[in-house]
Amino acid sequence: MSAAVKTRGSAPVGHIQDLNPVEAASVIYLRLWSNGAEGRGKVATDFRNMLGREHGEHVLDAFDRLCKMSTRHGRRPLMRHGLNCACVGADECCFANFVAAAAEGETEDAMLIATLLVRADMAPVLTSLAVEFGLGLKQMRLARSLTIAEQGPTPNRLH
């Protein structure tokens, strides 16, 4: 596998600060979830604290299934930047736009974006999970500036 293929999707295309709150949170929670048990614990804590235990668990389950499906049925691994990186990679931007479109009820656009992430037959299920996750993020009334401490090296990330 060439270096270009290994890093496909990691090219910086923007900055976290330029994303809307749902998009930025999507990227940051994806980075955390991908960073192992400690990161997933932080995601769970945020969802429960901001949405209440029951609803937080529901949104967490949707997000967990969304990430697992993206990993299991993805066209290729999603490339990510480090937790504290201000850049947004191409794959992260695609994921953020997917979740934002789903949260805004733009289901057809979300489904189209989903086909870039996973096999076409999995796109409807992935989109349904993105709707639940995205609506949960909107309910959290996310802060514009999201900062998270670096957790160490993460596979499939640029910096």
mmCIF file of C-alpha atoms in Angstrom:
data_model
loop_
_atom_site.group_PDB
_atom_site.id
_atom_site.type_symbol
_atom_site.label_atom_id
_atom_site.label_comp_id
_atom_site.label_asym_id
_atom_site.label_seq_id
_atom_site.Cartn_x
_atom_site.Cartn_y
_atom_site.Cartn_z
ATOM 1 C CA MET A 1 0.000 0.000 0.000
ATOM 2 C CA SER A 2 1.456 3.353 -0.990
ATOM 3 C CA ALA A 3 1.846 6.286 1.403
ATOM 4 C CA ALA A 4 -0.818 8.169 -0.560
ATOM 5 C CA VAL A 5 -3.338 5.362 -0.043
ATOM 6 C CA LYS A 6 -2.456 5.024 3.670
ATOM 7 C CA THR A 7 -3.171 8.719 4.294
ATOM 8 C CA ARG A 8 -6.098 9.158 1.923
ATOM 9 C CA GLY A 9 -8.725 11.085 3.817
ATOM 10 C CA SER A 10 -6.365 12.710 6.295
ATOM 11 C CA ALA A 11 -5.522 15.790 4.237
ATOM 12 C CA PRO A 12 -6.455 18.923 6.199
ATOM 13 C CA VAL A 13 -9.424 20.677 4.621
ATOM 14 C CA GLY A 14 -10.384 23.100 7.373
ATOM 15 C CA HIS A 15 -10.280 23.958 11.048
ATOM 16 C CA ILE A 16 -12.493 22.919 13.953
ATOM 17 C CA GLN A 17 -13.216 26.570 14.738
ATOM 18 C CA ASP A 18 -14.826 27.009 11.308
ATOM 19 C CA LEU A 19 -17.371 24.228 11.867
ATOM 20 C CA ASN A 20 -20.785 24.749 13.394
ATOM 21 C CA PRO A 21 -21.277 23.228 16.877
ATOM 22 C CA VAL A 22 -22.840 19.956 15.651
ATOM 23 C CA GLU A 23 -20.100 19.440 13.058
ATOM 24 C CA ALA A 24 -17.310 20.259 15.528
ATOM 25 C CA ALA A 25 -18.779 17.960 18.177
ATOM 26 C CA SER A 26 -19.130 15.184 15.598
ATOM 27 C CA VAL A 27 -15.423 15.391 14.812
ATOM 28 C CA ILE A 28 -14.336 15.625 18.435
ATOM 29 C CA TYR A 29 -16.559 12.767 19.602
ATOM 30 C CA LEU A 30 -15.376 10.631 16.673
ATOM 31 C CA ARG A 31 -11.774 11.317 17.703
ATOM 32 C CA LEU A 32 -12.536 10.474 21.332
ATOM 33 C CA TRP A 33 -14.462 7.297 20.485
ATOM 34 C CA SER A 34 -11.600 6.175 18.256
ATOM 35 C CA ASN A 35 -9.077 6.793 21.051
ATOM 36 C CA GLY A 36 -10.054 3.756 23.108
ATOM 37 C CA ALA A 37 -11.833 3.034 26.366
ATOM 38 C CA GLU A 38 -10.846 6.241 28.142
ATOM 39 C CA GLY A 39 -12.095 8.387 25.269
ATOM 40 C CA ARG A 40 -15.327 6.412 25.035
ATOM 41 C CA GLY A 41 -15.812 6.921 28.746
ATOM 42 C CA LYS A 42 -15.522 10.684 28.288
ATOM 43 C CA VAL A 43 -18.111 10.551 25.491
ATOM 44 C CA ALA A 44 -20.483 8.586 27.720
ATOM 45 C CA THR A 45 -20.007 11.007 30.610
ATOM 46 C CA ASP A 46 -20.712 14.020 28.381
ATOM 47 C CA PHE A 47 -23.884 12.491 26.956
ATOM 48 C CA ARG A 48 -25.233 11.450 30.363
ATOM 49 C CA ASN A 49 -24.367 14.776 32.008
ATOM 50 C CA MET A 50 -25.813 16.919 29.238
ATOM 51 C CA LEU A 51 -28.829 14.831 28.218
ATOM 52 C CA GLY A 52 -29.733 12.981 31.391
ATOM 53 C CA ARG A 53 -29.034 9.347 32.085
ATOM 54 C CA GLU A 54 -31.758 7.694 29.979
ATOM 55 C CA HIS A 55 -31.648 9.964 26.951
ATOM 56 C CA GLY A 56 -27.856 10.195 27.153
ATOM 57 C CA GLU A 57 -27.640 6.388 27.023
ATOM 58 C CA HIS A 58 -29.920 6.354 23.969
ATOM 59 C CA VAL A 59 -27.776 8.891 22.093
ATOM 60 C CA LEU A 60 -24.607 7.120 23.223
ATOM 61 C CA ASP A 61 -25.943 3.814 21.885
ATOM 62 C CA ALA A 62 -26.779 5.423 18.527
ATOM 63 C CA PHE A 63 -23.307 6.990 18.325
ATOM 64 C CA ASP A 64 -21.574 3.769 19.328
ATOM 65 C CA ARG A 65 -23.492 1.812 16.678
ATOM 66 C CA LEU A 66 -22.772 4.559 14.123
ATOM 67 C CA CYS A 67 -19.032 4.328 14.783
ATOM 68 C CA LYS A 68 -18.990 0.526 14.825
ATOM 69 C CA MET A 69 -20.906 0.341 11.547
ATOM 70 C CA SER A 70 -18.589 2.895 9.979
ATOM 71 C CA THR A 71 -15.638 0.771 11.058
ATOM 72 C CA ARG A 72 -17.112 -2.608 10.142
ATOM 73 C CA HIS A 73 -18.727 -1.652 6.825
ATOM 74 C CA GLY A 74 -16.580 1.306 5.826
ATOM 75 C CA ARG A 75 -15.185 1.630 2.350
ATOM 76 C CA ARG A 76 -11.823 2.136 4.085
ATOM 77 C CA PRO A 77 -10.704 3.242 7.566
ATOM 78 C CA LEU A 78 -11.719 6.799 8.464
ATOM 79 C CA MET A 79 -8.606 8.880 8.959
ATOM 80 C CA ARG A 80 -8.540 11.201 11.953
ATOM 81 C CA HIS A 81 -6.337 13.902 13.370
ATOM 82 C CA GLY A 82 -5.294 14.027 17.036
ATOM 83 C CA LEU A 83 -7.684 15.160 19.753
ATOM 84 C CA ASN A 84 -6.087 18.576 20.155
ATOM 85 C CA CYS A 85 -5.412 19.149 16.469
ATOM 86 C CA ALA A 86 -7.119 22.275 15.168
ATOM 87 C CA CYS A 87 -7.208 20.847 11.620
ATOM 88 C CA VAL A 88 -10.104 18.867 10.221
ATOM 89 C CA GLY A 89 -9.212 16.106 7.792
ATOM 90 C CA ALA A 90 -11.207 15.239 4.684
ATOM 91 C CA ASP A 91 -12.736 12.111 6.262
ATOM 92 C CA GLU A 92 -13.611 13.990 9.437
ATOM 93 C CA CYS A 93 -15.220 16.748 7.393
ATOM 94 C CA CYS A 94 -17.261 14.181 5.471
ATOM 95 C CA PHE A 95 -18.407 12.601 8.748
ATOM 96 C CA ALA A 96 -19.281 16.017 10.209
ATOM 97 C CA ASN A 97 -21.296 17.019 7.147
ATOM 98 C CA PHE A 98 -23.059 13.666 7.215
ATOM 99 C CA VAL A 99 -24.148 14.049 10.855
ATOM 100 C CA ALA A 100 -25.139 17.703 10.372
ATOM 101 C CA ALA A 101 -27.259 16.916 7.309
ATOM 102 C CA ALA A 102 -28.965 14.066 9.169
ATOM 103 C CA ALA A 103 -29.633 16.294 12.203
ATOM 104 C CA GLU A 104 -31.169 18.978 10.003
ATOM 105 C CA GLY A 105 -33.569 16.495 8.371
ATOM 106 C CA GLU A 106 -31.734 16.515 5.061
ATOM 107 C CA THR A 107 -32.118 12.756 4.840
ATOM 108 C CA GLU A 108 -31.478 12.363 1.110
ATOM 109 C CA ASP A 109 -28.247 14.369 1.326
ATOM 110 C CA ALA A 110 -27.203 12.436 4.436
ATOM 111 C CA MET A 111 -27.891 9.143 2.677
ATOM 112 C CA LEU A 112 -25.784 10.233 -0.294
ATOM 113 C CA ILE A 113 -22.907 11.186 2.014
ATOM 114 C CA ALA A 114 -23.316 7.878 3.859
ATOM 115 C CA THR A 115 -22.556 6.030 0.622
ATOM 116 C CA LEU A 116 -19.129 7.699 0.664
ATOM 117 C CA LEU A 117 -18.481 6.250 4.123
ATOM 118 C CA VAL A 118 -19.962 2.739 3.940
ATOM 119 C CA ARG A 119 -21.348 0.207 1.482
ATOM 120 C CA ALA A 120 -24.529 1.451 -0.202
ATOM 121 C CA ASP A 121 -26.721 -1.216 1.433
ATOM 122 C CA MET A 122 -25.663 0.047 4.873
ATOM 123 C CA ALA A 123 -26.345 3.739 4.137
ATOM 124 C CA PRO A 124 -29.993 3.801 5.332
ATOM 125 C CA VAL A 125 -29.132 2.291 8.719
ATOM 126 C CA LEU A 126 -26.102 4.548 9.128
ATOM 127 C CA THR A 127 -28.237 7.579 8.260
ATOM 128 C CA SER A 128 -30.875 6.615 10.820
ATOM 129 C CA LEU A 129 -28.201 6.394 13.521
ATOM 130 C CA ALA A 130 -26.734 9.741 12.426
ATOM 131 C CA VAL A 131 -30.168 11.355 12.824
ATOM 132 C CA GLU A 132 -30.389 10.132 16.445
ATOM 133 C CA PHE A 133 -26.810 11.168 17.220
ATOM 134 C CA GLY A 134 -27.093 14.545 15.469
ATOM 135 C CA LEU A 135 -30.357 15.429 17.196
ATOM 136 C CA GLY A 136 -28.755 14.508 20.512
ATOM 137 C CA LEU A 137 -25.884 16.874 19.760
ATOM 138 C CA LYS A 138 -28.328 19.661 18.932
ATOM 139 C CA GLN A 139 -30.085 19.101 22.249
ATOM 140 C CA MET A 140 -26.798 19.410 24.117
ATOM 141 C CA ARG A 141 -26.576 23.111 23.195
ATOM 142 C CA LEU A 142 -22.941 22.685 22.369
ATOM 143 C CA ALA A 143 -20.427 25.382 23.151
ATOM 144 C CA ARG A 144 -18.761 26.976 20.116
ATOM 145 C CA SER A 145 -15.282 26.206 21.404
ATOM 146 C CA LEU A 146 -14.772 22.558 22.238
ATOM 147 C CA THR A 147 -11.436 21.599 23.766
ATOM 148 C CA ILE A 148 -10.291 18.147 24.756
ATOM 149 C CA ALA A 149 -7.044 16.941 26.316
ATOM 150 C CA GLU A 150 -4.783 14.807 24.127
ATOM 151 C CA GLN A 151 -5.011 11.098 24.991
ATOM 152 C CA GLY A 152 -1.881 9.903 23.191
ATOM 153 C CA PRO A 153 -1.269 8.290 19.819
ATOM 154 C CA THR A 154 -4.243 7.182 17.768
ATOM 155 C CA PRO A 155 -4.038 4.878 14.755
ATOM 156 C CA ASN A 156 -5.243 6.306 11.428
ATOM 157 C CA ARG A 157 -4.509 9.893 12.359
ATOM 158 C CA LEU A 158 -2.244 12.505 10.821
ATOM 159 C CA HIS A 159 -1.235 14.740 13.782
#
